Amino acid sequence: MKRKLVVAITGASGAPYAIRFLQIAVQHYSEIYVALSEQALQVIQLETGRTVHPQNITAEALIGIDTPVLRFVDKRDYFSPPASGSFQHDGMVIVPCSMGTAGRIANGISNDLITRAADVCLKERRKLILVPRETPWNLIHLRNMTQLAEAGATILPAAPGFYHQPQSLDDLVDFLAARILQQLGIEQKLVPQWQVEED
């Protein structure tokens, strides 16, 4: 059975999380629809040094892997598959998720493909995972996150753990990518399960 995923990258800090997650996700999904905000492209260059041209986004430029699995969709294109509830897929991940994006989704404001696709996930009872990185959270942020959780979204803050004794920044990034994969029901080998001996 073909697995399909929708991924959005917004302008919050945390571009390395998005890139690493996609590098692993392409091994588990046959199609991944990816939407990026303009701010996301700026943050990707700032945080990773990767230059991704908005008129010519490629998998090679974004994640360093030439793969047909990634299908880039314009965040203004409401005629792309993720905009409709009739499009069957296995969930959506917004990584990183800006507080502006979270606020619009929490309040039913679908002003682009990213927020529309998230709204579709909620109304169709599909898995929606938001990875906010902002800190600290003000009362508006907290209320929006509560509203999203009540609506069925999974809130997975970009808060890597240290119990696996990370030795590098890559280890911390892998921790978060692993948690996203686990929430999607994907078996991962990036980070060992706590107190479980591997075969």
PDB file of C-alpha atoms in Angstrom:
ATOM      1  CA  MET A   1       0.000   0.000   0.000  1.00  0.00           C
ATOM      2  CA  LYS A   2       1.279   3.443  -0.931  1.00  0.00           C
ATOM      3  CA  ARG A   3       1.830   5.842   1.928  1.00  0.00           C
ATOM      4  CA  LYS A   4       1.233   9.536   1.281  1.00  0.00           C
ATOM      5  CA  LEU A   5       2.174  12.413   3.540  1.00  0.00           C
ATOM      6  CA  VAL A   6       1.705  16.188   3.544  1.00  0.00           C
ATOM      7  CA  VAL A   7       4.508  18.299   5.008  1.00  0.00           C
ATOM      8  CA  ALA A   8       4.583  22.056   5.517  1.00  0.00           C
ATOM      9  CA  ILE A   9       7.620  24.109   6.461  1.00  0.00           C
ATOM     10  CA  THR A  10       6.898  27.557   7.888  1.00  0.00           C
ATOM     11  CA  GLY A  11       9.081  30.467   8.924  1.00  0.00           C
ATOM     12  CA  ALA A  12       9.741  29.493  12.525  1.00  0.00           C
ATOM     13  CA  SER A  13      13.279  28.650  13.587  1.00  0.00           C
ATOM     14  CA  GLY A  14      13.989  24.925  13.239  1.00  0.00           C
ATOM     15  CA  ALA A  15      14.757  24.341   9.554  1.00  0.00           C
ATOM     16  CA  PRO A  16      17.226  21.509  10.365  1.00  0.00           C
ATOM     17  CA  TYR A  17      14.333  19.555  11.909  1.00  0.00           C
ATOM     18  CA  ALA A  18      12.326  19.804   8.682  1.00  0.00           C
ATOM     19  CA  ILE A  19      15.235  18.798   6.476  1.00  0.00           C
ATOM     20  CA  ARG A  20      16.242  15.801   8.588  1.00  0.00           C
ATOM     21  CA  PHE A  21      12.655  14.633   8.925  1.00  0.00           C
ATOM     22  CA  LEU A  22      12.202  14.723   5.148  1.00  0.00           C
ATOM     23  CA  GLN A  23      15.511  12.912   4.577  1.00  0.00           C
ATOM     24  CA  ILE A  24      14.178   9.996   6.609  1.00  0.00           C
ATOM     25  CA  ALA A  25      10.525  10.247   5.538  1.00  0.00           C
ATOM     26  CA  VAL A  26      11.371   9.720   1.847  1.00  0.00           C
ATOM     27  CA  GLN A  27      12.437   6.194   2.806  1.00  0.00           C
ATOM     28  CA  HIS A  28       8.955   5.384   4.159  1.00  0.00           C
ATOM     29  CA  TYR A  29       6.509   7.210   1.879  1.00  0.00           C
ATOM     30  CA  SER A  30       5.788   6.919  -1.829  1.00  0.00           C
ATOM     31  CA  GLU A  31       4.565  10.516  -2.110  1.00  0.00           C
ATOM     32  CA  ILE A  32       5.226  13.524   0.106  1.00  0.00           C
ATOM     33  CA  TYR A  33       3.530  16.790  -0.786  1.00  0.00           C
ATOM     34  CA  VAL A  34       5.646  19.678   0.501  1.00  0.00           C
ATOM     35  CA  ALA A  35       4.560  23.301   0.904  1.00  0.00           C
ATOM     36  CA  LEU A  36       6.961  26.024   2.050  1.00  0.00           C
ATOM     37  CA  SER A  37       6.202  29.568   3.117  1.00  0.00           C
ATOM     38  CA  GLU A  38       8.332  32.455   1.830  1.00  0.00           C
ATOM     39  CA  GLN A  39       9.716  32.930   5.330  1.00  0.00           C
ATOM     40  CA  ALA A  40      10.642  29.242   5.473  1.00  0.00           C
ATOM     41  CA  LEU A  41      12.974  29.669   2.503  1.00  0.00           C
ATOM     42  CA  GLN A  42      14.688  32.581   4.264  1.00  0.00           C
ATOM     43  CA  VAL A  43      15.065  30.641   7.521  1.00  0.00           C
ATOM     44  CA  ILE A  44      16.415  27.567   5.687  1.00  0.00           C
ATOM     45  CA  GLN A  45      19.195  29.662   4.182  1.00  0.00           C
ATOM     46  CA  LEU A  46      19.934  31.400   7.491  1.00  0.00           C
ATOM     47  CA  GLU A  47      20.043  28.219   9.600  1.00  0.00           C
ATOM     48  CA  THR A  48      21.486  25.685   7.155  1.00  0.00           C
ATOM     49  CA  GLY A  49      23.233  27.669   4.410  1.00  0.00           C
ATOM     50  CA  ARG A  50      21.088  25.926   1.768  1.00  0.00           C
ATOM     51  CA  THR A  51      19.835  28.157  -1.019  1.00  0.00           C
ATOM     52  CA  VAL A  52      16.420  27.076  -2.251  1.00  0.00           C
ATOM     53  CA  HIS A  53      15.022  29.188  -5.088  1.00  0.00           C
ATOM     54  CA  PRO A  54      11.262  29.767  -4.739  1.00  0.00           C
ATOM     55  CA  GLN A  55      10.709  29.416  -8.501  1.00  0.00           C
ATOM     56  CA  ASN A  56      12.662  26.161  -8.719  1.00  0.00           C
ATOM     57  CA  ILE A  57      12.436  24.148  -5.512  1.00  0.00           C
ATOM     58  CA  THR A  58      14.027  20.721  -5.830  1.00  0.00           C
ATOM     59  CA  ALA A  59      14.573  17.826  -3.456  1.00  0.00           C
ATOM     60  CA  GLU A  60      18.299  18.044  -4.106  1.00  0.00           C
ATOM     61  CA  ALA A  61      18.423  21.710  -3.072  1.00  0.00           C
ATOM     62  CA  LEU A  62      16.221  21.236  -0.010  1.00  0.00           C
ATOM     63  CA  ILE A  63      17.360  17.938   1.507  1.00  0.00           C
ATOM     64  CA  GLY A  64      20.446  17.002  -0.519  1.00  0.00           C
ATOM     65  CA  ILE A  65      18.768  13.929  -2.013  1.00  0.00           C
ATOM     66  CA  ASP A  66      17.502  13.664  -5.589  1.00  0.00           C
ATOM     67  CA  THR A  67      14.198  11.847  -5.130  1.00  0.00           C
ATOM     68  CA  PRO A  68      10.859  11.843  -6.973  1.00  0.00           C
ATOM     69  CA  VAL A  69       9.037  11.222  -3.674  1.00  0.00           C
ATOM     70  CA  LEU A  70       8.902  14.939  -2.827  1.00  0.00           C
ATOM     71  CA  ARG A  71       6.204  16.819  -4.722  1.00  0.00           C
ATOM     72  CA  PHE A  72       6.421  20.544  -4.134  1.00  0.00           C
ATOM     73  CA  VAL A  73       3.159  22.460  -4.098  1.00  0.00           C
ATOM     74  CA  ASP A  74       2.673  26.211  -4.079  1.00  0.00           C
ATOM     75  CA  LYS A  75       1.206  27.431  -0.797  1.00  0.00           C
ATOM     76  CA  ARG A  76      -1.245  29.549  -2.819  1.00  0.00           C
ATOM     77  CA  ASP A  77      -2.474  26.607  -4.931  1.00  0.00           C
ATOM     78  CA  TYR A  78      -5.877  25.524  -3.658  1.00  0.00           C
ATOM     79  CA  PHE A  79      -6.182  23.165  -6.640  1.00  0.00           C
ATOM     80  CA  SER A  80      -3.434  20.852  -5.379  1.00  0.00           C
ATOM     81  CA  PRO A  81      -4.467  17.536  -3.733  1.00  0.00           C
ATOM     82  CA  PRO A  82      -3.859  18.484  -0.043  1.00  0.00           C
ATOM     83  CA  ALA A  83      -6.530  21.200  -0.287  1.00  0.00           C
ATOM     84  CA  SER A  84      -9.336  18.655  -0.578  1.00  0.00           C
ATOM     85  CA  GLY A  85     -10.787  16.189   1.885  1.00  0.00           C
ATOM     86  CA  SER A  86     -11.283  13.736  -0.990  1.00  0.00           C
ATOM     87  CA  PHE A  87      -7.485  13.353  -1.259  1.00  0.00           C
ATOM     88  CA  GLN A  88      -6.575  10.317   0.822  1.00  0.00           C
ATOM     89  CA  HIS A  89      -3.296  10.536   2.721  1.00  0.00           C
ATOM     90  CA  ASP A  90      -1.722   9.344   5.955  1.00  0.00           C
ATOM     91  CA  GLY A  91      -1.320  12.637   7.772  1.00  0.00           C
ATOM     92  CA  MET A  92       0.262  16.065   7.801  1.00  0.00           C
ATOM     93  CA  VAL A  93       3.305  17.425   9.619  1.00  0.00           C
ATOM     94  CA  ILE A  94       4.044  21.131  10.009  1.00  0.00           C
ATOM     95  CA  VAL A  95       7.717  21.356  10.959  1.00  0.00           C
ATOM     96  CA  PRO A  96       8.626  23.845  12.196  1.00  0.00           C
ATOM     97  CA  CYS A  97       5.261  25.451  12.868  1.00  0.00           C
ATOM     98  CA  SER A  98       5.205  29.193  13.450  1.00  0.00           C
ATOM     99  CA  MET A  99       2.870  30.563  16.075  1.00  0.00           C
ATOM    100  CA  GLY A 100       1.133  32.595  13.384  1.00  0.00           C
ATOM    101  CA  THR A 101       0.382  29.409  11.432  1.00  0.00           C
ATOM    102  CA  ALA A 102      -0.769  27.608  14.582  1.00  0.00           C
ATOM    103  CA  GLY A 103      -3.011  30.537  15.505  1.00  0.00           C
ATOM    104  CA  ARG A 104      -4.671  30.619  12.096  1.00  0.00           C
ATOM    105  CA  ILE A 105      -5.295  26.859  12.129  1.00  0.00           C
ATOM    106  CA  ALA A 106      -6.627  26.992  15.698  1.00  0.00           C
ATOM    107  CA  ASN A 107      -9.152  29.630  14.688  1.00  0.00           C
ATOM    108  CA  GLY A 108     -10.208  28.158  11.352  1.00  0.00           C
ATOM    109  CA  ILE A 109      -8.504  30.775   9.179  1.00  0.00           C
ATOM    110  CA  SER A 110      -7.463  29.031   5.963  1.00  0.00           C
ATOM    111  CA  ASN A 111      -5.574  31.771   4.181  1.00  0.00           C
ATOM    112  CA  ASP A 112      -3.178  29.551   2.200  1.00  0.00           C
ATOM    113  CA  LEU A 113      -2.663  25.909   1.247  1.00  0.00           C
ATOM    114  CA  ILE A 114      -0.798  25.151   4.487  1.00  0.00           C
ATOM    115  CA  THR A 115      -3.627  26.269   6.760  1.00  0.00           C
ATOM    116  CA  ARG A 116      -6.266  24.817   4.405  1.00  0.00           C
ATOM    117  CA  ALA A 117      -4.555  21.406   4.329  1.00  0.00           C
ATOM    118  CA  ALA A 118      -4.330  21.431   8.139  1.00  0.00           C
ATOM    119  CA  ASP A 119      -8.010  22.353   8.376  1.00  0.00           C
ATOM    120  CA  VAL A 120      -8.806  19.433   6.066  1.00  0.00           C
ATOM    121  CA  CYS A 121      -6.886  17.062   8.367  1.00  0.00           C
ATOM    122  CA  LEU A 122      -8.903  18.198  11.353  1.00  0.00           C
ATOM    123  CA  LYS A 123     -12.272  17.956   9.635  1.00  0.00           C
ATOM    124  CA  GLU A 124     -11.451  14.551   8.126  1.00  0.00           C
ATOM    125  CA  ARG A 125      -9.998  13.272  11.435  1.00  0.00           C
ATOM    126  CA  ARG A 126      -6.575  12.645   9.919  1.00  0.00           C
ATOM    127  CA  LYS A 127      -3.307  12.848  11.806  1.00  0.00           C
ATOM    128  CA  LEU A 128      -2.055  16.438  12.115  1.00  0.00           C
ATOM    129  CA  ILE A 129       1.256  17.042  13.867  1.00  0.00           C
ATOM    130  CA  LEU A 130       2.449  20.558  14.675  1.00  0.00           C
ATOM    131  CA  VAL A 131       6.064  21.130  15.723  1.00  0.00           C
ATOM    132  CA  PRO A 132       6.279  24.587  17.318  1.00  0.00           C
ATOM    133  CA  ARG A 133       9.663  25.890  18.439  1.00  0.00           C
ATOM    134  CA  GLU A 134       8.782  29.301  19.854  1.00  0.00           C
ATOM    135  CA  THR A 135       9.679  29.870  23.494  1.00  0.00           C
ATOM    136  CA  PRO A 136       8.400  31.086  25.871  1.00  0.00           C
ATOM    137  CA  TRP A 137       4.703  30.756  25.065  1.00  0.00           C
ATOM    138  CA  ASN A 138       2.331  33.560  25.939  1.00  0.00           C
ATOM    139  CA  LEU A 139      -1.283  32.998  26.969  1.00  0.00           C
ATOM    140  CA  ILE A 140      -2.518  33.321  23.364  1.00  0.00           C
ATOM    141  CA  HIS A 141      -0.073  30.620  22.254  1.00  0.00           C
ATOM    142  CA  LEU A 142      -1.163  28.331  25.081  1.00  0.00           C
ATOM    143  CA  ARG A 143      -4.842  28.806  24.295  1.00  0.00           C
ATOM    144  CA  ASN A 144      -4.241  28.166  20.594  1.00  0.00           C
ATOM    145  CA  MET A 145      -2.351  24.955  21.387  1.00  0.00           C
ATOM    146  CA  THR A 146      -5.144  23.816  23.707  1.00  0.00           C
ATOM    147  CA  GLN A 147      -7.710  24.544  21.012  1.00  0.00           C
ATOM    148  CA  LEU A 148      -5.668  22.597  18.454  1.00  0.00           C
ATOM    149  CA  ALA A 149      -5.259  19.627  20.785  1.00  0.00           C
ATOM    150  CA  GLU A 150      -8.981  19.641  21.518  1.00  0.00           C
ATOM    151  CA  ALA A 151      -9.646  19.658  17.764  1.00  0.00           C
ATOM    152  CA  GLY A 152      -7.512  16.537  17.341  1.00  0.00           C
ATOM    153  CA  ALA A 153      -4.026  17.820  16.494  1.00  0.00           C
ATOM    154  CA  THR A 154      -0.854  16.453  18.059  1.00  0.00           C
ATOM    155  CA  ILE A 155       1.399  19.167  19.498  1.00  0.00           C
ATOM    156  CA  LEU A 156       5.018  18.003  19.390  1.00  0.00           C
ATOM    157  CA  PRO A 157       7.238  20.888  20.568  1.00  0.00           C
ATOM    158  CA  ALA A 158      10.768  21.056  19.217  1.00  0.00           C
ATOM    159  CA  ALA A 159      12.172  20.079  22.602  1.00  0.00           C
ATOM    160  CA  PRO A 160      14.805  17.343  22.192  1.00  0.00           C
ATOM    161  CA  GLY A 161      15.615  15.130  25.155  1.00  0.00           C
ATOM    162  CA  PHE A 162      19.023  14.326  26.563  1.00  0.00           C
ATOM    163  CA  TYR A 163      18.485  10.877  28.096  1.00  0.00           C
ATOM    164  CA  HIS A 164      19.952   9.240  24.979  1.00  0.00           C
ATOM    165  CA  GLN A 165      23.197  11.163  25.661  1.00  0.00           C
ATOM    166  CA  PRO A 166      23.504  13.115  22.409  1.00  0.00           C
ATOM    167  CA  GLN A 167      27.036  13.735  21.223  1.00  0.00           C
ATOM    168  CA  SER A 168      26.265  16.342  18.552  1.00  0.00           C
ATOM    169  CA  LEU A 169      23.673  18.758  17.215  1.00  0.00           C
ATOM    170  CA  ASP A 170      22.770  16.088  14.649  1.00  0.00           C
ATOM    171  CA  ASP A 171      21.843  13.742  17.507  1.00  0.00           C
ATOM    172  CA  LEU A 172      19.449  16.363  18.901  1.00  0.00           C
ATOM    173  CA  VAL A 173      17.881  16.910  15.487  1.00  0.00           C
ATOM    174  CA  ASP A 174      17.551  13.139  15.003  1.00  0.00           C
ATOM    175  CA  PHE A 175      15.746  12.867  18.334  1.00  0.00           C
ATOM    176  CA  LEU A 176      12.969  15.131  17.134  1.00  0.00           C
ATOM    177  CA  ALA A 177      12.759  13.533  13.680  1.00  0.00           C
ATOM    178  CA  ALA A 178      12.421  10.157  15.408  1.00  0.00           C
ATOM    179  CA  ARG A 179       9.556  11.373  17.608  1.00  0.00           C
ATOM    180  CA  ILE A 180       7.672  12.707  14.581  1.00  0.00           C
ATOM    181  CA  LEU A 181       8.095   9.377  12.788  1.00  0.00           C
ATOM    182  CA  GLN A 182       6.845   7.505  15.856  1.00  0.00           C
ATOM    183  CA  GLN A 183       3.750   9.706  16.004  1.00  0.00           C
ATOM    184  CA  LEU A 184       3.066   8.759  12.387  1.00  0.00           C
ATOM    185  CA  GLY A 185       3.374   5.079  13.241  1.00  0.00           C
ATOM    186  CA  ILE A 186       6.661   4.669  11.365  1.00  0.00           C
ATOM    187  CA  GLU A 187       9.328   2.414  12.836  1.00  0.00           C
ATOM    188  CA  GLN A 188      12.535   4.382  13.169  1.00  0.00           C
ATOM    189  CA  LYS A 189      16.171   3.535  13.910  1.00  0.00           C
ATOM    190  CA  LEU A 190      17.445   7.048  14.605  1.00  0.00           C
ATOM    191  CA  VAL A 191      17.073   6.913  18.377  1.00  0.00           C
ATOM    192  CA  PRO A 192      16.722   3.724  20.458  1.00  0.00           C
ATOM    193  CA  GLN A 193      13.537   3.259  22.442  1.00  0.00           C
ATOM    194  CA  TRP A 194      13.953   3.876  26.159  1.00  0.00           C
ATOM    195  CA  GLN A 195      15.089   0.778  28.015  1.00  0.00           C
ATOM    196  CA  VAL A 196      14.405  -1.492  25.023  1.00  0.00           C
ATOM    197  CA  GLU A 197      17.195  -3.790  23.852  1.00  0.00           C
ATOM    198  CA  GLU A 198      17.578  -3.819  20.089  1.00  0.00           C
ATOM    199  CA  ASP A 199      17.728  -7.190  18.317  1.00  0.00           C
TER     200      ASP A 199
END
